[in-house]
Tab-separated table of C-alpha atoms in Angstrom:
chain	number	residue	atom	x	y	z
A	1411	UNK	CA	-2.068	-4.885	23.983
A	1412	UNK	CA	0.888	-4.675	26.302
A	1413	UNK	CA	2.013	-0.590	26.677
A	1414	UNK	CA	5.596	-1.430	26.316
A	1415	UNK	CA	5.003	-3.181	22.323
A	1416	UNK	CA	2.174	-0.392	21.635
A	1417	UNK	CA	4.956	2.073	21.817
A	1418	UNK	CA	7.135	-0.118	20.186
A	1419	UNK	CA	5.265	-0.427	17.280
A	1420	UNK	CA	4.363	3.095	17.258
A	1421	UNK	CA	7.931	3.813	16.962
A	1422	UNK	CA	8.485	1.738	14.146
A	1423	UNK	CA	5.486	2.793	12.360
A	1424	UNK	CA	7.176	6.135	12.308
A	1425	UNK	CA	10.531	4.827	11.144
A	1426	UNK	CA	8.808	3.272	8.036
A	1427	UNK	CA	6.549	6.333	7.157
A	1428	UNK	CA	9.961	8.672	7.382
A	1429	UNK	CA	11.932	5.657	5.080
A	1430	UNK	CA	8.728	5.600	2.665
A	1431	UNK	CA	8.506	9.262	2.405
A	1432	UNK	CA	12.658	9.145	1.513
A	1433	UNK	CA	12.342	6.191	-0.244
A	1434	UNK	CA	9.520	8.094	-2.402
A	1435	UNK	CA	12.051	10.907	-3.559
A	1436	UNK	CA	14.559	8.439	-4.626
A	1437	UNK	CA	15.732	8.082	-8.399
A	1438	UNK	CA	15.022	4.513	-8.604
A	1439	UNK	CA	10.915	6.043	-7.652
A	1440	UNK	CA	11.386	9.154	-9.886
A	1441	UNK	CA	12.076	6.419	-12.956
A	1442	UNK	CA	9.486	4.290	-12.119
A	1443	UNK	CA	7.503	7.310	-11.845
A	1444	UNK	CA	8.112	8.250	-15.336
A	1445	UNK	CA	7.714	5.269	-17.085
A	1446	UNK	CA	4.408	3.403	-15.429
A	1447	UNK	CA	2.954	6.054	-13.363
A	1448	UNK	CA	3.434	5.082	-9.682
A	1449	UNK	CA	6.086	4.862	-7.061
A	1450	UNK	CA	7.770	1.780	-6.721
A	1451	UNK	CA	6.324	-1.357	-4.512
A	1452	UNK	CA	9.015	-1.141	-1.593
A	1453	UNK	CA	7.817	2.792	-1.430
A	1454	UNK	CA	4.033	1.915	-1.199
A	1455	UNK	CA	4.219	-0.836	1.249
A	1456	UNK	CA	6.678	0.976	3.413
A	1457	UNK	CA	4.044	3.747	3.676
A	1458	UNK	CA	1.238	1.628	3.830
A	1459	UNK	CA	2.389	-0.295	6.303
A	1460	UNK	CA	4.106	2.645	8.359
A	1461	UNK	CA	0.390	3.896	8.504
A	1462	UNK	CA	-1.083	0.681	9.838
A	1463	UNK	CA	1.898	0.063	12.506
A	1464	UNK	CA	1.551	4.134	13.109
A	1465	UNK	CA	-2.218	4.194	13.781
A	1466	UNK	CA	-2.212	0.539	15.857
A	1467	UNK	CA	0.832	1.498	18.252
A	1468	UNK	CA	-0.960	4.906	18.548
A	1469	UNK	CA	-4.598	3.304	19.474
A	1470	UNK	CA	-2.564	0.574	21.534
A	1471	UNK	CA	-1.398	3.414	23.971
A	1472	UNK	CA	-4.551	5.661	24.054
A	1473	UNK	CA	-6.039	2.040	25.806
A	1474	UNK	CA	-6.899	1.655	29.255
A	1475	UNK	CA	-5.296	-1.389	30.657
């Protein structure tokens, strides 16, 4: 993986973890909260996918070329 999109992707990973987290405080979350239970689906994937884009731009520049 090229060091340049690792870092990239790192960066973004972090960007959609810190909207997921705001996202998950929202009142549009808090309602859905309340009635079934869970946070809405924008809120999970944004953290789910923060966490995968997080943890491969972090691995990507830990690599050796």
């Amino acid at each position: 993986m090229n060091k340049g999109f690792a870092i990239g992707l790192l960066i973004a990973g972090i960007v959609c973890l810190v909207w997921g987290f705001a996202a998950s405080d929202s009142v549009t979350s808090g309602f859905s909260k309340l009635f079934s239970g869970a946070p809405t689906d924008k809120t999970i994937w944004l953290l789910i996918g923060g966490t995968i884009a997080t943890l491969a731009g972090f691995f990507g520049v830990l690599r050796r070329a």
